[in-house]
Coordinates of C-alpha atoms in Angstrom, one line a residue:
X150 CA -18.5 -4.7 24.3
X151 CA -17.0 -3.5 21.0
X152 CA -16.1 -7.0 19.9
X153 CA -19.8 -8.0 20.2
X154 CA -21.1 -5.1 18.1
X155 CA -22.4 -5.8 14.6
X156 CA -20.3 -4.1 11.9
X157 CA -20.1 -4.8 8.2
X158 CA -17.9 -2.6 6.1
X159 CA -20.3 -2.9 3.2
X160 CA -23.0 -1.1 5.3
X161 CA -21.5 2.3 4.2
X162 CA -22.7 1.8 0.6
X163 CA -26.5 1.4 1.3
X164 CA -26.3 4.3 3.8
X165 CA -24.7 6.5 1.1
X166 CA -27.3 5.2 -1.5
X167 CA -30.0 6.4 1.0
X168 CA -28.4 9.8 1.6
X169 CA -27.3 10.6 -2.0
X170 CA -29.0 8.1 -4.3
X171 CA -28.5 10.0 -7.6
X172 CA -24.9 11.2 -6.9
X173 CA -22.4 9.4 -9.1
X174 CA -20.4 6.8 -7.2
X175 CA -17.9 5.7 -9.9
X176 CA -16.9 7.0 -13.3
X177 CA -14.9 5.0 -15.9
X178 CA -13.9 7.6 -18.5
X179 CA -12.2 5.0 -20.8
X180 CA -15.4 2.9 -20.9
X181 CA -17.8 5.8 -20.8
X182 CA -19.6 4.2 -17.9
X183 CA -20.8 5.5 -14.6
X184 CA -23.0 4.3 -11.7
X185 CA -24.9 6.3 -9.1
X186 CA -24.7 5.2 -5.5
X187 CA -28.2 3.8 -5.8
X188 CA -27.2 1.8 -9.0
X189 CA -24.0 0.5 -7.4
X190 CA -25.8 -0.5 -4.3
X191 CA -28.6 -2.3 -6.3
X192 CA -26.0 -4.1 -8.5
X193 CA -24.1 -5.3 -5.4
X194 CA -27.3 -6.4 -3.7
X195 CA -28.2 -8.5 -6.7
X196 CA -24.8 -10.1 -6.9
X197 CA -24.7 -10.7 -3.1
X198 CA -28.1 -12.5 -3.2
X199 CA -27.0 -14.7 -6.1
X200 CA -23.5 -15.4 -4.7
X201 CA -25.4 -17.1 -1.8
X202 CA -27.2 -19.4 -4.4
X203 CA -23.8 -20.8 -5.6
X204 CA -22.4 -21.3 -2.1
X205 CA -20.3 -18.1 -1.8
X206 CA -21.6 -17.1 1.6
X207 CA -20.4 -16.1 5.1
X208 CA -16.8 -17.2 5.7
X209 CA -16.1 -18.4 2.2
X210 CA -12.6 -17.3 1.1
X211 CA -12.9 -16.0 -2.4
X212 CA -10.0 -14.9 -4.6
X213 CA -11.0 -11.9 -6.7
X214 CA -9.0 -11.3 -9.8
X215 CA -11.0 -8.7 -11.8
X216 CA -9.6 -5.6 -13.4
X217 CA -10.9 -2.2 -12.0
X218 CA -14.4 -1.9 -13.5
X219 CA -18.0 -1.4 -12.3
X220 CA -18.1 -5.2 -11.8
X221 CA -15.0 -5.1 -9.5
X222 CA -16.6 -2.5 -7.2
X223 CA -20.0 -4.3 -7.2
X224 CA -18.4 -7.7 -6.6
X225 CA -16.3 -6.5 -3.7
X226 CA -19.2 -4.9 -1.9
X227 CA -21.3 -7.9 -2.7
X228 CA -18.8 -10.2 -1.1
X229 CA -18.7 -8.1 2.0
X230 CA -22.5 -8.0 2.1
X231 CA -22.7 -11.8 1.8
X232 CA -20.1 -12.1 4.6
X233 CA -17.7 -13.9 2.3
X234 CA -14.0 -13.1 2.6
X235 CA -12.4 -11.6 -0.5
X236 CA -8.7 -12.6 -1.0
X237 CA -6.9 -9.9 -2.8
X238 CA -3.5 -10.8 -4.4
X239 CA -1.6 -8.6 -6.8
X240 CA -1.3 -10.5 -10.1
X241 CA 2.1 -9.0 -10.7
X242 CA 3.8 -10.8 -7.7
X243 CA 5.2 -13.4 -9.9
X244 CA 4.2 -17.0 -10.7
X245 CA 6.1 -18.5 -7.7
X246 CA 4.7 -16.1 -5.2
X247 CA 1.2 -16.3 -6.6
X248 CA 1.1 -20.1 -6.2
X249 CA 2.4 -19.8 -2.6
X250 CA -0.3 -17.2 -1.8
X251 CA -3.0 -19.5 -3.1
X252 CA -1.6 -22.4 -1.1
X253 CA -1.6 -20.3 2.1
X254 CA -5.0 -18.7 1.6
X255 CA -6.7 -22.0 0.7
X256 CA -9.6 -20.3 -1.2
X257 CA -12.9 -22.0 -1.6
X258 CA -14.0 -19.8 -4.6
X259 CA -12.4 -18.0 -7.5
X260 CA -13.9 -15.0 -9.3
X261 CA -11.9 -13.7 -12.2
X262 CA -11.7 -12.5 -15.8
X263 CA -11.0 -15.1 -18.5
X264 CA -7.3 -14.4 -18.5
X265 CA -7.2 -15.0 -14.7
X266 CA -9.0 -18.3 -15.1
X267 CA -6.6 -19.5 -17.8
X268 CA -3.6 -18.6 -15.5
X269 CA -5.3 -20.4 -12.6
X270 CA -5.5 -23.6 -14.7
X271 CA -2.1 -23.3 -16.3
X272 CA -0.2 -22.8 -13.0
X273 CA -2.5 -24.9 -10.8
X274 CA -3.5 -22.1 -8.4
X275 CA -5.8 -23.3 -5.7
X276 CA -6.1 -26.7 -7.3
X277 CA -6.8 -28.5 -4.0
X278 CA -9.2 -26.1 -2.4
X279 CA -11.3 -24.1 -5.0
X280 CA -14.8 -25.5 -5.5
X281 CA -16.8 -22.6 -7.0
X282 CA -15.9 -20.6 -10.1
X283 CA -17.4 -17.4 -11.4
X284 CA -16.2 -15.8 -14.6
X285 CA -16.5 -12.0 -15.2
X286 CA -16.8 -12.1 -19.0
X287 CA -17.1 -15.0 -21.4
X288 CA -16.7 -18.4 -19.8
X289 CA -14.7 -21.0 -21.8
X290 CA -14.1 -24.6 -20.8
X291 CA -13.4 -24.4 -17.1
X292 CA -17.0 -24.7 -15.7
X293 CA -18.8 -22.7 -13.2
X294 CA -21.0 -19.7 -14.1
X295 CA -20.6 -16.2 -15.3
X296 CA -21.3 -13.0 -13.4
X297 CA -24.1 -12.2 -15.9
X298 CA -25.7 -15.6 -15.2
X299 CA -25.6 -14.8 -11.5
X300 CA -27.2 -11.3 -11.9
X301 CA -29.9 -12.7 -14.2
X302 CA -30.7 -15.7 -12.0
X303 CA -32.7 -13.6 -9.5
X304 CA -33.2 -10.0 -10.7
X305 CA -35.1 -9.0 -7.6
X306 CA -34.6 -5.4 -6.5
X307 CA -35.5 -6.1 -2.9
X308 CA -32.8 -4.7 -0.6
X309 CA -30.3 -7.3 0.5
X310 CA -29.7 -7.5 4.3
X311 CA -25.9 -7.7 4.9
X312 CA -24.6 -10.6 6.9
X313 CA -24.6 -9.9 10.6
X314 CA -20.8 -9.8 10.9
X315 CA -19.1 -8.5 14.0
X316 CA -16.2 -6.3 14.8
X317 CA -13.6 -9.1 14.9
X318 CA -15.1 -11.3 12.1
X319 CA -12.7 -11.8 9.2
X320 CA -13.6 -9.4 6.3
X321 CA -10.8 -9.9 3.9
X322 CA -7.3 -11.3 3.3
X323 CA -4.9 -8.7 1.7
X324 CA -1.5 -9.9 0.6
X325 CA 1.5 -7.7 1.2
X326 CA 3.6 -6.6 -1.7
X327 CA 6.5 -8.9 -0.9
X328 CA 9.1 -6.1 -1.0
X329 CA 10.9 -7.6 2.0
X330 CA 10.4 -11.4 1.8
X331 CA 7.5 -13.5 0.6
X332 CA 4.1 -11.9 0.5
X333 CA 1.9 -12.6 3.5
X334 CA -1.9 -12.5 3.8
X335 CA -2.9 -9.8 6.4
X336 CA -6.2 -10.8 7.9
X337 CA -8.6 -7.8 8.0
X338 CA -11.6 -7.7 10.3
X339 CA -14.7 -5.6 9.6
X340 CA -13.6 -3.5 12.5
X341 CA -10.2 -2.9 10.9
X342 CA -11.8 -1.6 7.7
X343 CA -14.3 0.6 9.7
X344 CA -11.5 2.1 11.6
X345 CA -9.6 2.9 8.4
X346 CA -12.5 4.6 6.8
X347 CA -13.1 6.7 9.9
X348 CA -9.4 7.6 10.3
X349 CA -9.2 8.7 6.6
X350 CA -12.3 10.8 7.1
X351 CA -10.9 12.5 10.2
X352 CA -7.3 12.9 9.3
X353 CA -8.0 14.4 5.9
X354 CA -11.3 16.1 6.4
X355 CA -13.0 14.2 3.5
X356 CA -16.7 15.0 3.0
X357 CA -19.4 13.2 1.0
X358 CA -19.8 14.7 -2.4
X359 CA -16.1 15.1 -3.1
X360 CA -14.5 13.7 -6.3
X361 CA -11.7 11.1 -5.8
X362 CA -9.0 9.9 -8.2
X363 CA -7.7 6.7 -6.8
X364 CA -4.7 5.2 -8.7
X365 CA -4.5 2.1 -6.5
X366 CA -7.5 -0.3 -6.8
X367 CA -7.8 -1.0 -3.1
X368 CA -7.9 2.7 -2.2
X369 CA -10.7 3.1 -4.8
X370 CA -12.9 1.0 -2.5
X371 CA -12.7 3.6 0.2
X372 CA -14.3 6.3 -2.0
X373 CA -17.9 5.0 -2.0
X374 CA -17.6 4.2 1.7
X375 CA -16.7 7.9 2.3
X376 CA -19.4 9.1 0.0
X377 CA -17.0 10.3 -2.7
X378 CA -17.3 9.9 -6.4
X379 CA -14.4 7.7 -7.7
X380 CA -13.0 8.6 -11.1
X381 CA -11.0 5.5 -12.3
X382 CA -8.2 6.7 -14.6
X383 CA -7.1 5.1 -17.7
X384 CA -3.8 3.4 -16.7
X385 CA -2.1 0.1 -16.0
X386 CA -2.5 -0.2 -12.2
X387 CA 0.5 -2.5 -12.0
X388 CA 2.7 0.1 -13.5
X389 CA 2.0 3.4 -11.8
X390 CA 5.5 4.6 -12.4
X391 CA 4.9 4.4 -16.2
X392 CA 1.6 6.1 -16.2
X393 CA 0.7 8.6 -19.0
X394 CA 0.7 11.8 -17.0
X395 CA -1.8 13.4 -19.4
X396 CA -4.5 10.8 -18.5
X397 CA -4.1 11.7 -14.8
X398 CA -4.1 15.4 -15.4
X399 CA -7.1 15.3 -17.8
X400 CA -9.1 13.2 -15.4
X401 CA -8.4 15.7 -12.6
X402 CA -9.4 18.7 -14.6
X403 CA -12.3 17.2 -16.6
X404 CA -14.1 15.9 -13.5
X405 CA -13.1 18.5 -10.9
X406 CA -11.2 16.0 -8.8
X407 CA -10.7 17.2 -5.2
X408 CA -8.7 14.3 -3.8
X409 CA -6.2 11.9 -5.4
X410 CA -4.1 9.0 -4.2
X411 CA -0.9 8.1 -6.0
X412 CA 2.3 6.2 -5.3
X413 CA 5.5 8.3 -5.1
X414 CA 6.4 7.0 -8.6
X415 CA 3.2 8.2 -10.1
X416 CA 3.4 11.6 -8.3
X417 CA 7.0 12.0 -9.5
X418 CA 6.0 11.3 -13.1
X419 CA 3.0 13.5 -13.2
X420 CA 4.9 16.4 -11.4
X421 CA 7.8 16.3 -13.9
X422 CA 5.3 16.5 -16.8
X423 CA 3.3 19.1 -15.1
X424 CA 6.2 21.5 -14.4
X425 CA 7.5 21.0 -17.9
X426 CA 4.2 21.9 -19.5
X427 CA 2.9 24.5 -17.1
X428 CA 0.0 22.4 -15.8
X429 CA -2.2 23.6 -13.0
X430 CA -4.6 21.4 -10.9
X431 CA -6.7 24.1 -9.1
X432 CA -9.6 21.7 -8.1
X433 CA -7.4 19.5 -5.9
X434 CA -8.0 20.1 -2.2
X435 CA -5.4 17.4 -1.2
X436 CA -3.2 14.7 -2.6
X437 CA -2.2 11.6 -0.7
X438 CA 0.9 9.5 -1.5
X439 CA 2.1 6.4 0.2
X440 CA 4.0 3.2 -0.4
X441 CA 7.5 4.5 0.1
X442 CA 9.1 7.8 1.3
X443 CA 8.3 10.7 -1.1
X444 CA 11.4 12.8 -1.8
X445 CA 11.1 16.5 -0.9
X446 CA 12.0 17.5 -4.5
X447 CA 9.0 15.5 -5.7
X448 CA 6.7 17.1 -3.2
X449 CA 8.0 20.5 -4.2
X450 CA 7.4 19.9 -7.9
X451 CA 3.8 18.5 -7.3
X452 CA 2.7 21.3 -4.9
X453 CA 3.8 23.8 -7.6
X454 CA 0.9 22.5 -9.7
X455 CA -1.7 23.0 -6.9
X456 CA -3.5 26.0 -5.5
X457 CA -1.8 28.0 -2.8
X458 CA -2.0 26.2 0.5
X459 CA -3.0 22.8 -0.9
X460 CA -0.8 20.0 0.4
X461 CA 0.4 16.6 -0.5
X462 CA 0.0 14.3 2.5
X463 CA 2.2 11.3 3.1
X464 CA 0.6 8.8 5.5
X465 CA 2.9 6.2 7.0
X466 CA 1.7 2.7 7.5
X467 CA 1.7 -0.8 5.9
X468 CA -0.8 -3.3 4.6
X469 CA -1.1 -4.6 8.2
X470 CA -1.7 -1.1 9.7
X471 CA -2.8 2.0 7.8
X472 CA -2.8 4.9 8.5
X473 CA -0.4 5.1 11.4
X474 CA 1.1 8.6 11.0
X475 CA 0.6 11.5 8.6
X476 CA 2.4 14.7 7.6
X477 CA 1.8 17.4 5.0
X478 CA 4.2 18.8 2.4
X479 CA 4.0 22.2 4.1
X480 CA 5.8 20.9 7.2
X481 CA 8.2 18.7 5.2
X482 CA 9.3 21.5 2.9
X483 CA 9.2 24.1 5.7
X484 CA 11.1 22.3 8.5
X485 CA 11.9 18.6 8.2
X486 CA 13.5 18.6 4.7
X487 CA 16.9 19.9 5.9
X488 CA 17.1 17.3 8.6
X489 CA 16.4 14.6 6.1
X490 CA 19.0 15.8 3.7
X491 CA 21.6 15.8 6.5
X492 CA 20.9 12.2 7.3
X493 CA 18.3 12.5 10.1
X494 CA 15.7 10.1 8.5
X495 CA 12.4 10.9 6.8
X496 CA 9.8 12.5 9.0
X497 CA 6.4 10.7 8.8
X498 CA 4.6 13.0 11.2
X499 CA 2.7 12.2 14.3
X500 CA 0.5 9.2 15.1
X501 CA -3.1 9.6 14.0
X502 CA -5.8 9.7 16.7
X503 CA -6.4 6.3 18.3
X504 CA -3.0 4.8 17.4
X505 CA -0.4 4.1 20.1
X506 CA 3.1 4.1 18.7
X507 CA 6.2 3.0 20.6
X508 CA 9.9 2.6 19.6
X509 CA 11.7 -0.4 21.1
X510 CA 15.1 -1.9 21.1
X511 CA 16.1 -3.6 17.8
X512 CA 16.0 -7.4 17.8
X513 CA 15.3 -10.0 15.2
X514 CA 13.9 -12.4 17.9
X515 CA 10.2 -12.8 18.8
X516 CA 8.9 -10.7 21.7
X517 CA 6.0 -12.4 23.3
X518 CA 4.8 -9.9 25.9
X519 CA 4.9 -6.1 26.0
X520 CA 6.9 -4.5 28.8
X521 CA 7.7 -0.9 29.3
X522 CA 11.4 -1.7 29.5
X523 CA 11.4 -2.4 25.8
X524 CA 11.2 1.3 25.0
X525 CA 14.2 3.3 23.8
X526 CA 14.8 6.9 24.8
X527 CA 13.6 9.8 22.7
X528 CA 16.0 10.4 19.8
X529 CA 17.4 6.9 19.7
X530 CA 16.7 4.7 16.7
X531 CA 14.7 1.5 17.3
X532 CA 11.9 -0.6 15.9
X533 CA 8.5 1.0 15.4
X534 CA 5.6 -0.9 17.0
X535 CA 1.9 0.2 16.9
X536 CA -1.4 -0.6 18.5
X537 CA -4.9 0.6 17.4
X538 CA -8.2 -0.3 15.8
X539 CA -6.9 -0.3 12.2
X540 CA -4.0 -2.7 13.1
X541 CA -4.6 -6.3 11.8
X542 CA -4.3 -9.1 14.3
X543 CA -2.3 -11.6 12.3
X544 CA -1.5 -13.3 9.0
X545 CA -3.5 -16.2 7.5
X546 CA -1.8 -19.5 7.8
X547 CA 1.5 -17.9 8.9
X548 CA 2.0 -18.6 12.6
X549 CA 5.8 -18.1 12.1
X550 CA 5.2 -14.5 10.9
X551 CA 2.7 -13.9 13.7
X552 CA 5.3 -14.9 16.3
X553 CA 7.8 -12.4 14.8
X554 CA 5.4 -9.5 14.2
X555 CA 3.0 -9.5 17.2
X556 CA 3.5 -8.6 20.9
X557 CA 0.7 -9.4 23.3
X558 CA -0.2 -6.5 25.6
X559 CA -1.7 -8.1 28.8
X560 CA -2.5 -4.7 30.3
X561 CA -4.9 -3.7 27.5
X562 CA -5.8 -7.2 26.3
X563 CA -4.7 -6.1 22.9
X564 CA -1.4 -6.4 21.0
X565 CA 1.3 -4.4 19.2
X566 CA 2.3 -5.0 15.6
X567 CA 6.0 -4.8 14.8
X568 CA 6.2 -2.7 11.7
X569 CA 9.6 -4.1 10.7
X570 CA 10.6 -0.5 10.3
X571 CA 13.3 1.4 12.2
X572 CA 13.0 5.0 13.4
X573 CA 12.7 7.3 16.4
X574 CA 10.8 10.1 17.9
X575 CA 11.9 13.7 18.4
X576 CA 11.1 16.0 21.3
X577 CA 8.0 17.3 19.4
X578 CA 6.6 13.8 19.2
X579 CA 7.2 13.5 15.5
X580 CA 8.3 10.1 14.1
X581 CA 11.3 9.7 11.8
X582 CA 11.6 6.7 9.5
X583 CA 15.1 5.3 9.1
X584 CA 14.5 2.2 6.9
X585 CA 13.5 -1.4 7.1
X586 CA 14.9 -3.5 9.9
X587 CA 15.9 -6.3 7.5
X588 CA 17.8 -3.7 5.4
X589 CA 20.1 -2.5 8.2
X590 CA 23.8 -3.2 7.7
X591 CA 26.0 -4.7 10.4
X592 CA 29.5 -3.7 9.5
X593 CA 32.8 -4.2 11.4
X594 CA 32.6 -0.6 12.6
X595 CA 28.9 -0.5 13.5
X596 CA 25.3 -0.5 12.3
X597 CA 24.3 1.6 9.3
X598 CA 20.6 2.5 8.5
X599 CA 19.6 2.8 4.9
X600 CA 17.4 5.9 4.7
X601 CA 19.7 8.3 6.7
X602 CA 22.7 7.2 4.7
X603 CA 21.0 7.3 1.3
X604 CA 19.5 10.8 1.9
X605 CA 22.8 12.6 1.9
X606 CA 23.7 11.1 -1.5
X607 CA 20.2 11.8 -2.9
X608 CA 20.9 15.5 -2.6
X609 CA 23.4 15.2 -5.6
X610 CA 21.6 16.7 -8.7
X611 CA 22.6 13.7 -10.9
X612 CA 21.2 11.1 -8.5
X613 CA 17.6 9.9 -9.0
X614 CA 17.8 7.5 -6.1
X615 CA 20.3 5.4 -4.1
X616 CA 20.2 2.2 -2.1
X617 CA 22.7 1.1 0.5
X618 CA 23.2 -2.6 0.6
X619 CA 25.6 -4.9 2.4
X620 CA 27.9 -7.5 0.9
X621 CA 29.3 -10.3 3.0
X622 CA 28.4 -11.9 6.3
X623 CA 26.4 -9.9 8.9
X624 CA 28.8 -8.2 11.3
X625 CA 31.4 -7.8 8.6
X626 CA 29.3 -6.5 5.8
X627 CA 30.9 -4.2 3.3
X628 CA 28.7 -1.2 2.6
X629 CA 27.9 -0.6 -1.1
X630 CA 26.0 2.4 -2.4
X631 CA 24.0 1.5 -5.5
X632 CA 23.1 4.6 -7.5
X633 CA 20.4 5.2 -10.2
X634 CA 21.1 8.4 -12.1
X635 CA 18.6 10.8 -13.4
X636 CA 17.3 9.8 -16.8
X637 CA 17.9 12.0 -19.8
X638 CA 21.1 13.8 -18.6
X639 CA 24.6 13.1 -19.7
X640 CA 27.1 12.8 -16.8
X641 CA 30.6 11.6 -16.3
X642 CA 30.1 8.6 -13.9
X643 CA 33.6 8.8 -12.6
X644 CA 33.2 12.5 -11.8
X645 CA 29.9 11.7 -10.0
X646 CA 31.5 8.8 -8.1
X647 CA 34.2 11.2 -6.9
X648 CA 31.7 13.8 -5.8
X649 CA 29.6 11.1 -4.0
X650 CA 32.7 9.8 -2.2
X651 CA 33.4 13.4 -1.0
X652 CA 29.8 13.6 0.3
X653 CA 30.4 10.3 2.2
X654 CA 33.5 11.6 3.9
X655 CA 31.7 14.8 4.9
X656 CA 29.2 12.9 7.1
X657 CA 30.1 10.9 10.2
X658 CA 27.5 8.2 9.5
X659 CA 28.6 7.6 5.9
X660 CA 32.4 8.1 6.0
X661 CA 33.0 4.3 5.8
X662 CA 31.1 4.0 2.5
X663 CA 33.8 3.7 -0.1
X664 CA 32.2 1.5 -2.8
X665 CA 29.7 3.0 -5.3
X666 CA 28.1 1.1 -8.1
X667 CA 25.8 2.6 -10.8
X668 CA 22.7 0.6 -11.7
X669 CA 20.6 1.3 -14.8
X670 CA 17.1 0.9 -13.2
X671 CA 16.4 -0.3 -9.6
X672 CA 14.1 -3.3 -9.2
X673 CA 10.9 -2.1 -7.4
X674 CA 7.7 -3.5 -6.1
X675 CA 4.8 -4.2 -8.5
X676 CA 2.2 -2.4 -6.3
X677 CA 3.7 1.1 -6.0
X678 CA 6.8 1.0 -8.3
X679 CA 8.5 2.8 -5.4
X680 CA 9.8 0.3 -2.8
X681 CA 13.3 -0.7 -3.8
X682 CA 14.1 -4.4 -3.8
X683 CA 17.4 -4.0 -1.9
X684 CA 17.8 -7.8 -1.5
X685 CA 18.0 -8.1 -5.3
X686 CA 20.4 -5.2 -5.4
X687 CA 22.6 -6.8 -2.8
X688 CA 22.9 -10.0 -4.9
X689 CA 23.7 -7.8 -8.0
X690 CA 26.3 -5.9 -6.1
X691 CA 28.0 -9.0 -4.8
X692 CA 28.3 -10.4 -8.3
X693 CA 29.8 -7.1 -9.6
X694 CA 32.4 -7.1 -6.8
X695 CA 33.6 -10.7 -7.3

């Protein structure tokens, strides 16, 4: 049986070290450092062996707060090899959310840079559960040991045998971005990670020996597993929307990068700079962007920097399930863009191989068992649910969230994950995203879905992005369109308001939108700088309308 088979996601690294030992695994241009696959594997072996000596072994939940560096890569693979469970939490989630994440994860160990240890002490993170401390860098007064101490404790170069973990054994806990509610710890099994690696390999045709530019630390970990060289750019990974475009462009051209991953905010920033300065990126074979819908105008700008026929792919998924669907910029710009601009939603492509995707009736209540009667007809908007090997089984210490997000499937013995997203399928089997379920508006005249409504307003040349929010009690919500204008252009807001109201009246699904507010800069998530915090905008709009 699959569930009984041995699988450890870290096993990809020693295999790549065997196949291509001298090939560079990671490059850090800012630090002038690089490690081959053999060196990275050896470093992670040493760390794994010595983690065991301080009690960080199989099943030990270990918070890892280390900036992207050779140590971060080696530590992550070492934790997997030891069978420990890395707990990855974005430091930018905010003090309140971070403390809650620590309380839920109940970590036994903490590995961090000095700044992370100081924050842990100052805010009491994990005070009741953490027993083992490791500092990456100089250790001050908080006890434990340093990473250098560990590495030098036993410098044996004997290969480390990874823990005999199985398909369903817990591999890691990855916290969501908290863009819709409190962050939750998605529990990843080794099988989930293995399925992700294989899906990325198959969907995008990635081959060992390619050069990757990952601008999101978690995606950087896939590169060594896929046999790619990872070039870690000089940037603040918590602010991809503020990246220096030149650092990305120089890294791509200096190292002959063939694949890059970037949030929509980063792709937008680099593409604007690239078009303005006549930049070309001829070595890229593909670019991948996820985290939020990528506007067609951004795809058009970025593809103009690429060789003819090279596409930007926009996989659809979530922390709990990725990838679910994928589509390329060629199909978006060639056929789906017009439907999106007219309010038909954003096409996210077709489900990837091995994923079963269904669209069900919209409800906020738990659904305990799958039944075929839950399905909605083709063309109707409902909630997207998915089943597949890369779909995580649940959240750590959040049974309430599990009840609301999982549907048992007795026929297969598996389950469906409720994405919390709304959308539908067309006659060609393509999936169209229409916004988050929690963001839908229940007005006196019917339900409004965010993405289809916002899209028609986003066609206005002065609009950078828009967000539809509801003010008032559900069932009687007043639709309010919040608008962020393009930066650097002077416009008459009242003239733009009048033009947007005309657009609203021209579309049957937006004609009841009569209130437009201009916002200087939308609040967005820390991870991708692209997911709009509509809940915060709704509070802001309510105050403005008092």
